[in-house]
Short mmCIF file of C-alpha atoms in Angstrom, two decimals:
data_model
loop_
_atom_site.label_atom_id
_atom_site.label_comp_id
_atom_site.label_asym_id
_atom_site.label_seq_id
_atom_site.Cartn_x
_atom_site.Cartn_y
_atom_site.Cartn_z
CA UNK A 180 -27.84 -77.05 24.89
CA UNK A 181 -27.67 -79.10 28.07
CA UNK A 182 -27.16 -77.62 31.54
CA UNK A 183 -23.91 -79.58 31.81
CA UNK A 184 -22.53 -77.74 28.80
CA UNK A 185 -23.12 -74.27 30.19
CA UNK A 186 -20.15 -74.10 32.65
CA UNK A 187 -17.81 -74.85 29.77
CA UNK A 188 -19.44 -72.11 27.72
CA UNK A 189 -18.91 -69.63 30.55
CA UNK A 190 -15.25 -70.61 30.76
CA UNK A 191 -15.01 -69.89 27.04
CA UNK A 192 -16.18 -66.34 27.66
CA UNK A 193 -13.34 -65.70 30.03
CA UNK A 194 -13.20 -61.98 29.35
CA UNK A 195 -16.83 -61.48 30.28
CA UNK A 196 -16.20 -62.00 34.00
CA UNK A 197 -18.99 -61.27 36.45
CA UNK A 198 -19.00 -60.18 40.05
CA UNK A 199 -15.36 -59.02 40.17
CA UNK A 200 -14.68 -57.22 43.44
CA UNK A 201 -12.84 -53.94 42.80
CA UNK A 202 -10.45 -54.13 45.76
CA UNK A 203 -9.46 -57.75 45.13
CA UNK A 204 -9.11 -57.04 41.44
CA UNK A 205 -6.81 -54.10 42.12
CA UNK A 206 -4.71 -56.11 44.57
CA UNK A 207 -4.28 -58.92 42.06
CA UNK A 208 -3.31 -56.50 39.32
CA UNK A 209 -0.42 -55.07 41.36
CA UNK A 210 0.52 -58.19 43.38
CA UNK A 211 3.07 -59.82 41.05
CA UNK A 212 4.78 -56.58 39.93
CA UNK A 213 5.14 -55.33 43.53
CA UNK A 214 6.34 -58.68 44.91
CA UNK A 215 9.01 -59.01 42.21
CA UNK A 216 10.22 -55.42 42.62
CA UNK A 217 10.24 -55.48 46.44
CA UNK A 218 11.92 -58.91 46.59
CA UNK A 219 14.62 -57.65 44.25
CA UNK A 220 15.22 -54.57 46.41
CA UNK A 221 15.38 -56.68 49.57
CA UNK A 222 17.91 -59.10 48.07
CA UNK A 223 20.00 -56.22 46.71
CA UNK A 224 20.22 -54.64 50.16
CA UNK A 225 20.97 -58.00 51.81
CA UNK A 226 23.65 -59.10 49.31
CA UNK A 227 25.20 -55.80 48.23
CA UNK A 228 24.39 -53.63 51.22
CA UNK A 229 22.63 -50.91 49.23
CA UNK A 230 20.07 -50.15 46.54
CA UNK A 231 21.97 -49.00 43.43
CA UNK A 232 20.58 -47.25 40.31
CA UNK A 233 20.93 -50.48 38.34
CA UNK A 234 18.55 -52.14 40.81
CA UNK A 235 15.96 -49.39 40.29
CA UNK A 236 16.22 -49.81 36.52
CA UNK A 237 15.82 -53.59 36.74
CA UNK A 238 12.80 -53.28 39.04
CA UNK A 239 11.14 -50.85 36.61
CA UNK A 240 11.71 -53.28 33.72
CA UNK A 241 10.27 -56.19 35.73
CA UNK A 242 7.29 -54.12 36.91
CA UNK A 243 6.43 -53.04 33.35
CA UNK A 244 6.70 -56.61 32.04
CA UNK A 245 4.41 -58.06 34.72
CA UNK A 246 1.79 -55.31 35.04
CA UNK A 247 -1.11 -55.99 35.18
CA UNK A 248 -0.82 -59.21 37.15
CA UNK A 249 -2.94 -62.23 36.17
CA UNK A 250 -6.05 -63.42 38.02
CA UNK A 251 -5.31 -66.62 39.96
CA UNK A 252 -7.51 -66.50 43.08
CA UNK A 253 -10.10 -68.89 41.63
CA UNK A 254 -7.48 -71.43 40.49
CA UNK A 255 -6.93 -74.67 42.44
CA UNK A 256 -3.71 -74.49 44.54
CA UNK A 257 -1.69 -76.86 42.33
CA UNK A 258 -2.70 -74.98 39.19
CA UNK A 259 -1.85 -71.61 40.75
CA UNK A 260 1.61 -72.87 41.75
CA UNK A 261 2.21 -74.22 38.25
CA UNK A 262 1.01 -70.97 36.68
CA UNK A 263 3.28 -68.88 38.91
CA UNK A 264 6.29 -71.15 38.36
CA UNK A 265 5.95 -71.29 34.57
CA UNK A 266 5.39 -67.55 34.39
CA UNK A 267 8.49 -66.77 36.46
CA UNK A 268 10.62 -69.28 34.52
CA UNK A 269 9.57 -67.64 31.26
CA UNK A 270 10.13 -64.10 32.52
CA UNK A 271 13.49 -64.85 34.14
CA UNK A 272 14.66 -66.59 30.94
CA UNK A 273 13.72 -63.53 28.88
CA UNK A 274 15.50 -61.24 31.36
CA UNK A 275 18.60 -63.43 31.21
CA UNK A 276 18.66 -63.43 27.40
CA UNK A 277 18.15 -59.67 27.28
CA UNK A 278 20.83 -59.11 29.91
CA UNK A 279 23.27 -61.43 28.15
CA UNK A 280 22.70 -59.84 24.73
CA UNK A 281 23.05 -56.30 26.10
CA UNK A 282 25.87 -57.19 28.54
CA UNK A 283 23.74 -55.54 31.25
CA UNK A 284 23.87 -58.78 33.22
CA UNK A 285 27.55 -58.14 34.02
CA UNK A 286 26.45 -55.23 36.23
CA UNK A 287 24.97 -57.69 38.76
CA UNK A 288 26.63 -60.01 41.25
CA UNK A 289 25.93 -63.69 40.34
CA UNK A 290 25.08 -64.35 44.01
CA UNK A 291 22.46 -61.58 43.85
CA UNK A 292 20.87 -63.02 40.67
CA UNK A 293 20.72 -66.57 42.01
CA UNK A 294 19.36 -65.49 45.37
CA UNK A 295 16.75 -63.19 43.85
CA UNK A 296 15.59 -65.95 41.48
CA UNK A 297 14.48 -68.34 44.23
CA UNK A 298 13.41 -65.60 46.67
CA UNK A 299 11.16 -64.12 43.98
CA UNK A 300 9.56 -67.49 43.23
CA UNK A 301 8.91 -68.25 46.91
CA UNK A 302 7.61 -64.72 47.46
CA UNK A 303 5.20 -64.94 44.50
CA UNK A 304 3.73 -68.23 45.73
CA UNK A 305 3.54 -67.00 49.33
CA UNK A 306 1.91 -63.70 48.34
CA UNK A 307 -0.70 -65.52 46.27
CA UNK A 308 -1.76 -67.79 49.12
CA UNK A 309 -1.70 -64.89 51.58
CA UNK A 310 -4.06 -62.90 49.35
CA UNK A 311 -6.23 -65.99 48.88
CA UNK A 312 -6.52 -66.43 52.65
CA UNK A 313 -7.25 -62.73 53.17
CA UNK A 314 -9.78 -62.53 50.30
CA UNK A 315 -12.93 -62.95 52.49
CA UNK A 316 -11.73 -60.18 54.83
CA UNK A 317 -10.79 -57.93 51.91
CA UNK A 318 -14.18 -58.54 50.36
CA UNK A 319 -15.90 -57.43 53.55
CA UNK A 320 -14.20 -54.04 53.20
CA UNK A 321 -16.66 -53.42 50.40
CA UNK A 322 -19.45 -53.50 52.97
CA UNK A 323 -22.30 -56.00 53.42
CA UNK A 324 -23.26 -58.30 50.53
CA UNK A 325 -25.28 -56.74 47.72
CA UNK A 326 -28.65 -58.44 47.28
CA UNK A 327 -29.55 -59.52 43.76
CA UNK A 328 -32.49 -61.04 41.90
CA UNK A 329 -32.62 -62.63 38.46
CA UNK A 330 -35.29 -62.59 35.78
CA UNK A 331 -35.60 -65.84 33.86
CA UNK A 332 -34.85 -69.37 35.05
CA UNK A 333 -32.75 -70.88 32.25
CA UNK A 334 -29.29 -72.37 31.79
CA UNK A 335 -27.39 -69.09 31.62
CA UNK A 336 -29.37 -67.58 34.50
CA UNK A 337 -28.80 -70.55 36.78
CA UNK A 338 -25.10 -70.70 35.91
CA UNK A 339 -24.78 -66.97 36.54
CA UNK A 340 -26.39 -67.36 39.98
CA UNK A 341 -24.18 -70.31 40.92
CA UNK A 342 -21.03 -68.52 39.86
CA UNK A 343 -21.95 -65.34 41.70
CA UNK A 344 -22.38 -67.29 44.92
CA UNK A 345 -19.22 -69.37 44.51
CA UNK A 346 -16.98 -66.67 43.04
CA UNK A 347 -14.32 -65.53 45.45
CA UNK A 348 -14.53 -62.04 43.96
CA UNK A 349 -18.29 -61.80 44.28
CA UNK A 350 -19.96 -59.72 46.97
CA UNK A 351 -23.46 -60.61 45.81
CA UNK A 352 -26.16 -62.65 47.59
CA UNK A 353 -28.86 -64.18 45.39
CA UNK A 354 -32.39 -63.67 46.78
CA UNK A 355 -34.19 -65.61 44.05
CA UNK A 356 -35.70 -65.65 40.55
CA UNK A 357 -38.70 -64.20 38.78
CA UNK A 358 -40.32 -66.12 35.92
CA UNK A 359 -43.77 -66.40 34.31
CA UNK A 360 -43.73 -70.17 33.87
CA UNK A 361 -45.89 -71.81 36.54
CA UNK A 362 -44.22 -75.20 36.21
CA UNK A 363 -41.08 -73.72 37.70
CA UNK A 364 -42.72 -73.23 41.09
CA UNK A 365 -41.40 -76.69 41.99
CA UNK A 366 -37.87 -75.43 41.35
CA UNK A 367 -36.01 -75.57 44.69
CA UNK A 368 -32.37 -74.54 44.03
CA UNK A 369 -33.31 -70.85 44.40
CA UNK A 370 -36.62 -69.34 45.55
CA UNK A 371 -39.12 -68.39 42.87
CA UNK A 372 -40.19 -64.93 44.08
CA UNK A 373 -42.97 -64.26 41.59
CA UNK A 374 -43.76 -63.42 38.00
CA UNK A 375 -41.79 -60.97 35.89
CA UNK A 376 -44.43 -58.29 36.42
CA UNK A 377 -43.88 -58.55 40.20
CA UNK A 378 -40.14 -57.90 39.96
CA UNK A 379 -40.06 -54.04 39.94
CA UNK A 380 -42.24 -53.80 43.05
CA UNK A 381 -40.14 -56.41 44.85
CA UNK A 382 -36.90 -54.63 43.95
CA UNK A 383 -38.27 -51.32 45.22
CA UNK A 384 -39.76 -52.74 48.43
CA UNK A 385 -36.69 -54.78 49.45
CA UNK A 386 -34.12 -52.26 48.17
CA UNK A 387 -32.49 -54.87 45.92
CA UNK A 388 -29.08 -53.61 44.77
CA UNK A 389 -28.68 -55.58 41.53
CA UNK A 390 -31.08 -57.06 38.99
CA UNK A 391 -29.89 -59.51 36.34
CA UNK A 392 -32.07 -60.03 33.27
CA UNK A 393 -31.37 -63.50 31.93
CA UNK A 394 -34.02 -63.68 29.23
CA UNK A 395 -33.83 -64.98 25.63
CA UNK A 396 -33.14 -62.38 22.96
CA UNK A 397 -36.49 -63.31 21.39
CA UNK A 398 -38.29 -61.96 24.49
CA UNK A 399 -37.76 -58.37 23.40
CA UNK A 400 -41.14 -57.03 24.54
CA UNK A 401 -40.90 -58.69 27.96
CA UNK A 402 -37.40 -57.26 28.39
CA UNK A 403 -38.56 -53.75 27.47
CA UNK A 404 -41.54 -53.94 29.85
CA UNK A 405 -39.29 -55.15 32.66
CA UNK A 406 -36.75 -52.39 32.01
CA UNK A 407 -39.51 -49.77 32.12
CA UNK A 408 -40.61 -51.04 35.53
CA UNK A 409 -37.07 -51.28 36.94
CA UNK A 410 -36.26 -47.69 35.92
CA UNK A 411 -38.41 -46.59 38.85
CA UNK A 412 -35.97 -48.26 41.27
CA UNK A 413 -32.46 -47.33 42.39
CA UNK A 414 -30.90 -50.75 41.77
CA UNK A 415 -28.27 -51.58 39.16
CA UNK A 416 -29.44 -53.54 36.13
CA UNK A 417 -27.39 -56.03 34.14
CA UNK A 418 -28.47 -57.81 30.97
CA UNK A 419 -27.22 -61.41 30.56
CA UNK A 420 -28.70 -62.49 27.19
CA UNK A 421 -28.39 -66.00 25.85
CA UNK A 422 -25.75 -64.88 23.34
CA UNK A 423 -23.26 -64.77 26.25
CA UNK A 424 -23.23 -68.55 26.50
CA UNK A 425 -22.82 -69.25 22.81
CA UNK A 426 -19.49 -70.35 21.40
CA UNK A 427 -17.69 -67.01 21.83
CA UNK A 428 -14.29 -66.42 20.27
CA UNK A 429 -12.50 -63.55 22.06
CA UNK A 430 -15.85 -62.36 23.45
CA UNK A 431 -15.57 -58.86 24.94
CA UNK A 432 -17.28 -55.50 25.15
CA UNK A 433 -16.22 -52.83 22.66
CA UNK A 434 -17.54 -49.67 21.05
CA UNK A 435 -17.82 -48.46 17.47
CA UNK A 436 -18.12 -44.70 17.13
CA UNK A 437 -19.40 -44.53 20.69
CA UNK A 438 -21.98 -47.29 20.12
CA UNK A 439 -21.46 -50.27 22.51
CA UNK A 440 -21.11 -53.65 20.82
CA UNK A 441 -20.34 -57.19 21.98
CA UNK A 442 -17.62 -59.12 20.14
CA UNK A 443 -18.94 -62.62 19.46
CA UNK A 444 -16.19 -63.79 17.13
CA UNK A 445 -12.93 -61.85 16.82
CA UNK A 446 -9.23 -62.54 16.31
CA UNK A 447 -7.08 -62.27 19.46
CA UNK A 448 -4.41 -60.43 17.45
CA UNK A 449 -5.81 -56.93 17.39
CA UNK A 450 -3.85 -53.83 18.40
CA UNK A 451 -0.79 -54.45 20.54
CA UNK A 452 -1.43 -58.22 20.62
CA UNK A 453 -0.91 -58.36 16.85
CA UNK A 454 2.40 -56.55 17.18
CA UNK A 455 3.53 -58.88 19.98
CA UNK A 456 2.53 -61.97 18.00
CA UNK A 457 4.25 -60.88 14.79
CA UNK A 458 7.35 -59.65 16.61
CA UNK A 459 7.76 -62.93 18.51
CA UNK A 460 7.32 -64.89 15.27
CA UNK A 461 10.06 -62.93 13.50
CA UNK A 462 12.52 -63.11 16.38
CA UNK A 463 11.98 -66.82 17.10
CA UNK A 464 11.98 -67.91 13.43
CA UNK A 465 15.22 -66.02 12.71
CA UNK A 466 16.84 -67.56 15.79
CA UNK A 467 15.64 -71.06 14.93
CA UNK A 468 16.66 -70.81 11.26
CA UNK A 469 20.13 -69.66 12.30
CA UNK A 470 20.45 -72.71 14.57
CA UNK A 471 19.05 -75.33 12.16
CA UNK A 472 20.54 -74.11 8.87
CA UNK A 473 23.16 -76.93 8.77
CA UNK A 474 20.40 -79.51 9.31
CA UNK A 475 18.32 -77.98 6.51
CA UNK A 476 21.18 -78.51 4.07
CA UNK A 477 21.74 -82.10 5.22
CA UNK A 478 18.02 -82.97 4.97
CA UNK A 479 17.75 -81.35 1.54
CA UNK A 480 20.70 -83.40 0.32
CA UNK A 481 19.20 -86.64 1.72
CA UNK A 482 15.83 -85.99 0.06
CA UNK A 483 17.48 -85.30 -3.28
CA UNK A 484 19.72 -88.38 -3.21
CA UNK A 485 17.10 -90.93 -2.01
CA UNK A 486 14.27 -90.29 -4.51
CA UNK A 487 13.62 -88.42 -7.76
CA UNK A 488 11.78 -85.13 -7.61
CA UNK A 489 12.11 -81.70 -6.02
CA UNK A 490 13.44 -81.22 -2.50
CA UNK A 491 10.66 -78.87 -1.44
CA UNK A 492 7.00 -79.85 -1.69
CA UNK A 493 4.64 -76.90 -2.13
CA UNK A 494 0.97 -77.25 -1.34
CA UNK A 495 -1.96 -74.82 -1.31
CA UNK A 496 -3.45 -74.27 2.14
CA UNK A 497 -5.90 -71.84 3.71
CA UNK A 498 -4.25 -69.04 5.65
CA UNK A 499 -5.45 -66.01 7.59
CA UNK A 500 -9.10 -65.12 6.80
CA UNK A 501 -9.35 -68.17 4.54
CA UNK A 502 -7.06 -66.82 1.82
CA UNK A 503 -4.95 -69.35 -0.07
CA UNK A 504 -1.25 -69.56 0.77
CA UNK A 505 1.60 -71.79 -0.41
CA UNK A 506 3.17 -73.86 2.36
CA UNK A 507 6.67 -75.36 2.12
CA UNK A 508 7.68 -78.82 3.33
CA UNK A 509 10.52 -81.21 2.64
CA UNK A 510 9.15 -83.76 0.20
CA UNK A 511 8.46 -87.01 2.05
CA UNK A 512 6.32 -88.85 -0.54
CA UNK A 513 6.64 -89.94 -4.13
CA UNK A 514 3.49 -87.98 -5.05
CA UNK A 515 2.74 -84.30 -4.66
CA UNK A 516 -1.06 -84.16 -4.44
CA UNK A 517 -2.55 -80.67 -4.52
CA UNK A 518 -5.86 -81.19 -6.31
CA UNK A 519 -9.51 -81.49 -5.34
CA UNK A 520 -8.98 -84.90 -3.73
CA UNK A 521 -6.05 -85.55 -1.38
CA UNK A 522 -5.44 -88.73 0.62
CA UNK A 523 -3.92 -88.12 4.05
CA UNK A 524 -0.65 -89.86 4.86
CA UNK A 525 -1.13 -93.04 6.89
CA UNK A 526 1.03 -95.43 8.85
CA UNK A 527 3.15 -97.61 6.51
CA UNK A 528 1.98 -95.51 3.55
CA UNK A 529 3.47 -97.02 0.35
CA UNK A 530 3.88 -93.53 -1.11
CA UNK A 531 6.58 -92.66 1.45
CA UNK A 532 10.13 -92.10 0.21
CA UNK A 533 12.98 -93.98 1.95
CA UNK A 534 13.60 -90.99 4.23
CA UNK A 535 10.03 -89.68 4.21
CA UNK A 536 8.72 -91.76 7.12
CA UNK A 537 11.58 -90.58 9.34
CA UNK A 538 11.03 -86.94 8.37
CA UNK A 539 7.33 -87.15 9.21
CA UNK A 540 7.80 -89.00 12.50
CA UNK A 541 10.30 -86.39 13.68
CA UNK A 542 8.38 -83.47 12.05
CA UNK A 543 11.61 -82.48 10.28
CA UNK A 544 9.62 -82.17 7.05
CA UNK A 545 7.92 -79.08 8.56
CA UNK A 546 11.16 -77.11 9.07
CA UNK A 547 10.95 -75.11 5.79
CA UNK A 548 7.75 -73.56 7.13
CA UNK A 549 9.88 -71.20 9.23
CA UNK A 550 10.42 -69.39 5.92
CA UNK A 551 6.61 -69.18 5.64
CA UNK A 552 6.63 -67.53 9.07
CA UNK A 553 9.14 -64.91 7.93
CA UNK A 554 6.97 -64.26 4.86
CA UNK A 555 4.02 -63.58 7.15
CA UNK A 556 1.97 -66.44 5.71
CA UNK A 557 2.20 -68.54 8.86
CA UNK A 558 2.92 -68.24 12.57
CA UNK A 559 5.07 -70.48 14.76
CA UNK A 560 2.04 -71.30 16.93
CA UNK A 561 -1.49 -71.55 15.56
CA UNK A 562 -3.96 -74.03 14.04
CA UNK A 563 -2.20 -76.39 11.65
CA UNK A 564 -3.05 -75.59 8.00
CA UNK A 565 -4.98 -78.23 6.09
CA UNK A 566 -4.95 -78.83 2.36
CA UNK A 567 -7.56 -76.84 0.46
CA UNK A 568 -9.41 -80.04 -0.49
CA UNK A 569 -9.66 -81.07 3.19
CA UNK A 570 -10.86 -77.59 4.17
CA UNK A 571 -13.66 -77.68 1.63
CA UNK A 572 -14.73 -81.11 2.89
CA UNK A 573 -14.61 -80.49 6.64
CA UNK A 574 -16.15 -77.00 6.58
CA UNK A 575 -19.39 -78.72 5.51
CA UNK A 576 -19.16 -81.38 8.22
CA UNK A 577 -17.93 -79.52 11.32
CA UNK A 578 -19.72 -76.49 12.74
CA UNK A 579 -17.39 -73.53 13.21
CA UNK A 580 -14.58 -75.15 11.22
CA UNK A 581 -13.63 -71.95 9.36
CA UNK A 582 -13.31 -69.93 12.59
CA UNK A 583 -9.83 -71.41 13.00
CA UNK A 584 -8.78 -69.13 10.12
CA UNK A 585 -9.28 -66.01 12.25
CA UNK A 586 -5.52 -66.37 12.89
CA UNK A 587 -2.58 -67.34 10.72
CA UNK A 588 -1.89 -71.11 10.62
CA UNK A 589 0.98 -72.41 12.71
CA UNK A 590 3.85 -74.88 12.55
CA UNK A 591 2.64 -76.28 15.87
CA UNK A 592 -0.47 -75.69 17.92
CA UNK A 593 -2.58 -76.45 20.98
CA UNK A 594 -4.19 -79.42 19.24
CA UNK A 595 -0.82 -80.96 18.30
CA UNK A 596 0.48 -81.02 21.89
CA UNK A 597 -2.80 -82.51 23.12
CA UNK A 598 -2.78 -85.68 21.05
CA UNK A 599 -4.19 -84.42 17.72
CA UNK A 600 -0.98 -84.61 15.74
CA UNK A 601 -0.70 -86.44 12.43
CA UNK A 602 -3.46 -88.40 10.71
CA UNK A 603 -7.10 -87.53 11.46
CA UNK A 604 -8.73 -90.62 9.98
CA UNK A 605 -12.15 -90.11 11.62
CA UNK A 606 -14.54 -87.19 11.83
CA UNK A 607 -14.34 -87.30 15.65
CA UNK A 608 -10.57 -86.83 15.56
CA UNK A 609 -10.93 -83.82 13.29
CA UNK A 610 -13.63 -82.38 15.56
CA UNK A 611 -11.28 -82.81 18.50
CA UNK A 612 -8.54 -80.94 16.62
CA UNK A 613 -10.92 -78.10 15.73
CA UNK A 614 -12.17 -77.85 19.33
CA UNK A 615 -8.58 -77.39 20.51
CA UNK A 616 -7.87 -74.85 17.77
CA UNK A 617 -10.85 -72.75 18.85
CA UNK A 618 -9.84 -73.08 22.50
CA UNK A 619 -6.46 -71.61 21.54
CA UNK A 620 -8.19 -68.64 19.91
CA UNK A 621 -10.23 -67.99 23.06
CA UNK A 622 -7.30 -68.12 25.45
CA UNK A 623 -4.29 -66.84 23.50
CA UNK A 624 -1.40 -65.23 25.36
CA UNK A 625 2.32 -64.97 24.70
CA UNK A 626 2.86 -67.22 27.71
CA UNK A 627 0.62 -69.87 26.11
CA UNK A 628 2.59 -69.65 22.84
CA UNK A 629 5.90 -70.17 24.65
CA UNK A 630 4.42 -73.11 26.56
CA UNK A 631 3.23 -74.74 23.31
CA UNK A 632 6.66 -74.30 21.71
CA UNK A 633 8.37 -75.92 24.73
CA UNK A 634 5.80 -78.74 24.93
CA UNK A 635 6.14 -79.42 21.20
CA UNK A 636 9.75 -80.51 21.72
CA UNK A 637 8.58 -83.26 24.07
CA UNK A 638 5.64 -84.27 21.91
CA UNK A 639 7.88 -84.68 18.85
CA UNK A 640 9.85 -87.28 20.79
CA UNK A 641 6.66 -89.34 21.00
CA UNK A 642 6.32 -90.29 17.36
CA UNK A 643 3.28 -92.54 17.61
CA UNK A 644 0.76 -90.28 15.83
CA UNK A 645 3.01 -88.78 13.16
CA UNK A 646 2.76 -90.47 9.76
#
C-alpha cells in the first residue's frame, strides 16, 4: 500500500469518521430540517397572513423526511451547492407527487408553493455557508484544543494525524508521535517524541487528552504493554488498527450480543435501508412498466417479425449473495449463449439481428428486467449482472470481484453512468467497472439511486459504448 492510496481508503470508510465536534455535528443534523420548516412558516405568514394547521402538518412531514441533515461542512463550495440543490429538487419532487396523488396540494396557494420553493433553496445554501463561516467560533465553544499523541508512524497513523489537523470538526492538536524505529528520527512532518515505552510517562506529565494507537494488528504484545501503561493516565485512548484502511464495504461499528465488532464487509441494505430499497424498487418498477407497456408490445412484435426464435432471451446470472437467477432480455442476437463459454457482444457483431443493434444501443433490450425487479431477483439500481461464465472467469482475475454480489444486481448502476457501459474487452475495463460497483456499495443512499436513474437517461442517449 502506498501513502498516496491511503486518503482514498479513508474516504471509503466514510462511516468511521474521526474528530467530529459534538456541537457542530448537532447543528448540522438539525440545520436542513429547521431551515425548511422555518422558511415554510415565514412564507406562509407573508403570503397568506397566518400559520394554518395545514402548514404545521407540511412542516412536520418535511422535518421528518430531512432529519438528520447530511454532513456538508468539509465539502468544497461548488459541491455543497450541488448537493443541496439536487437534494431539494428530489425532495420537492417527491412532495409534489405525494401532494398531487393525495389531492393535499390543492390546500395550498400556488403562489405560496412557488415562493417557498425558491426561498427554501436560497435559505438552505445561505444557512450552510453561514454555519461554515461560524464553524471555527462554534468549535471554540468546546474549549481549548485537546492535545493528542499517536503511537506508530505508518500510513494510517500519518493520515489520521493530517485529517485531525485539517478537519473542520476536529478540536484536536497533534503534539507528535512515539515509535521504536530509530530511522524515523529524521522524520520531520511531526515531532518524534520518543519510544513507545516513553509514551505513558509523557501522557501523564503533559496531561495529554487523547492517545491514538496506530499500530499493526500483528503488534499485539506491544499494544497490550502500551495499554497497560496508559491505564495509569486520565487521557482518552483510541485504537486505529491497520484494518481501518483496508478496502471496507459499509465499514461501521456494531455489537453482537453486547460484544463490539467492526463491520469490514457488509451489505448497505440492512434494517430500514433494506425496506426503503425494496419499496422504491417496487414503486418505480410498477410506474415504469405502466408507462412503457405499449413499447414492450411493439418491441416484442418487431423482434418476432425480424428473426426466428423466441422474443425473450433468458440467461443465467449471479444475483444476491452469488445465487443463480434468470434474467430476461429482448433477444437481440441470433444465438442464445448460456454455457461455460460466452463471447461478449461487440461493435458490428455479425450475430446481431436486424433490430438487435438498435435495441442494444438504446438499452431497450433491458426493459423486461423490470419484471425481474418485481420478482425480487434484481433492483433498478445496482451492479450489472454478468453471465455465470464471465463471473467464474473474472472472480479469479480481479480481487474483491464477488463483493459486488452483496446487493441484488441492477438494471443500471454507478459504473454504467461513469463510462463502463457495454463491452468490457480488457481486464482494465472490467476492473474499472468493479471499482465503481464497490464504490456504490460503500456510499449507497436513496438520493444516490435517484441520481443514477436520472443520469442513466442522459447516458443512454450517448450510444457509443453500447453494443
